[in-house]
Amino acid sequence: MASTLKLGEFVGSLDCGTTSVRFMVFNKHADVIAEHQLEFPQYYPHPGWHDHDADEIQQHANICIEESVKQLEKAGWAKESVKVIGVTNQRETAVAWSRKTGKPLCKAIVWTDSRTKNVVAHYENKLKETGIQVSPGVWVKGKEGVDALRDITGLPLSTYFSAIKLRWMIDHYPDVTAAHEADDLLFGTVESWVAYNLLGGVKTGIHISEVTNASRTLLLNTKTLQWEPCLLEFFGLRKSILPKLVSTSEVYGKLAYGPLAGVPIGGLVGDQQAALIGNKCLNQGEAKCTYGTGAFLLFCTGGDIVESKHGLLSTIAYQAGPNAKPIYALEGSIAVAGSAVKWLRDTMGMISTAAEVNTLAGRESDTGGLYFVTAFSGLLAPYWDPGAAGMLIGISQSTNPSHIARAVLEANAYQTRAIIESMKLDSGSDLKYLKVDGGMTNGDLVMEVLADVGGFTVVRPEMRESTALGSALCAGAAIKLFGWDLNKPETLKDVNVKGSVEFQPRLVFAEREKRWKGWQKAIERSRGWEEGVDEKA
């Protein structure tokens, strides 16, 4: 059979998201040649908790690669056509496994999880009272301590970031505690865990983490691109548990098993940074927003770190090779986007498929004065309130399921606008248009609502698998396939050039501003509902 199959040049991308894994094979124009996607189980053992089984993520990844290769061969292409693969992943989710066995020591704690409110309260107290040792013998505390943490990492203390989740694991799971004490613990985000397995697991022991993911741990110095000793000391963590740091685009090793054994892995990148790359927002001032489980708006700031004064994160956008200078971005993270639609479907039973939200919401021209603050696990940017509660407000006798569905779509748009208002203040520049991608953008009504509430043009490309494409571009660039080079955006000019659809705002200015004021009032009422407590105080 092999002799009849054609040999091409393709790039594979393994996209390990929050609810599903998929493997996609692209050609040099970003046409999808083969793909396979599988949802994996979500675990919610207690309110505010969200777990994944790291082994299940890996098993689903392996199946997706196998099934995509079968599709590729069915389409007449030899599997040797796949020259390199990239991996992109949900960020901040924390995985702890054993150095000896290569097996997870507990369930992974997902980025959306908010059980660590009390851990955050403890470290906020510690910053206030004891402070942080920024250099030998030099301690800063109180506001100076908070500013020092932000200056080193670009991040505030929050349930969102992985070091807080790891600390909770060490404090609450005896197996993780024992492994940390015995120096048998390996910690990583999802790309670290997946790369460890694909590159040979315990046999080869390749324990690496890529800088965009590492920049979301609260342990990385974003200026030096090194793990920061004073933060390891602050959180009480051993350095030996941490992976070796690598760039976004380089060859890390070869697949150790499966139908693509021997193919190099050439790209690792956090999913939101991957979407920035996939949308080709590689120049200063370009922005994109991905609407998946959550929503993430990234604004490329080029080679400079822009420190946000308005509730955004300074993060690494990518590092285009081991010796390349990093490119930075401002980011606004919204915890709940598509997951609110899933809530309407799975928990409330108001719709039977996610796509139906558009039909249901479309039955009403407005929300009837209803606002939905979707703070299922507190609020992220620009509010940073882990104690905020989900809230429907403005309910009247006439409120119906269509109003609620529309309020879900509007919540998404209001939170996007809140982040863009902060970006304008931080960057000093207005946003004329926003490039969008992700599953939630498939509905036209969602896009119309976003343009109306935001007051800007929304640009939706035809091929919207930007996250998978971003990791494919990193991987291709690592081996100079098709002449791709992340340092030279012009080398990507033939990638994903199919048409896009633009959505213009139609709502009159006065009505838009009136609704925006209503949203701000709703947000204020939802905040501080459940405060974290320092259990160690």
Coordinates of N, CA, C and O in Angstrom, one line a residue, residues 2 52 67 107 150 154 206 252 262 287 309 375 432 490 523 527:
A2 N 2.0 1.2 0.8 CA 2.8 2.4 0.9 C 3.3 3.0 -0.4 O 3.4 4.2 -0.6
H52 N -8.6 17.6 35.9 CA -8.4 16.7 34.7 C -7.5 15.5 35.2 O -6.7 15.6 36.1
E67 N -5.6 8.4 14.7 CA -6.7 8.6 13.8 C -6.5 9.6 12.6 O -6.9 9.3 11.5
K107 N -4.8 14.2 40.5 CA -5.5 14.8 39.3 C -4.8 16.2 39.1 O -4.4 16.9 40.0
R150 N 4.9 41.6 40.7 CA 4.4 42.0 39.4 C 5.5 42.4 38.5 O 5.5 42.0 37.3
G154 N 5.1 39.8 35.9 CA 4.1 40.4 35.1 C 2.7 40.0 35.6 O 1.7 40.4 35.0
I206 N 12.9 13.5 29.6 CA 13.0 14.9 29.0 C 11.9 15.7 29.7 O 10.7 15.6 29.3
Y252 N 13.0 19.8 20.0 CA 13.2 19.4 21.4 C 13.5 17.9 21.5 O 14.0 17.4 22.5
G262 N 9.7 9.1 15.4 CA 10.9 9.6 14.7 C 10.7 11.0 14.1 O 11.6 11.7 13.7
A287 N -3.9 42.8 17.6 CA -4.6 42.1 18.7 C -5.5 41.0 18.2 O -6.1 41.1 17.1
K309 N -1.2 49.2 34.1 CA -1.7 49.9 35.3 C -3.2 49.7 35.5 O -3.8 50.3 36.3
A375 N -19.4 34.9 36.7 CA -18.3 34.7 37.6 C -18.4 33.4 38.3 O -18.6 33.3 39.5
K432 N -9.1 49.6 16.4 CA -10.0 49.8 15.3 C -10.8 48.5 14.9 O -12.0 48.5 14.6
E490 N 6.8 38.4 7.0 CA 6.5 38.4 5.6 C 6.6 37.0 5.0 O 6.0 36.6 4.0
I523 N -21.4 44.4 37.7 CA -20.1 43.9 38.1 C -19.9 44.2 39.6 O -19.5 43.4 40.4
R527 N -19.2 41.6 43.2 CA -17.8 41.5 43.7 C -17.7 41.2 45.2 O -18.6 41.6 45.9

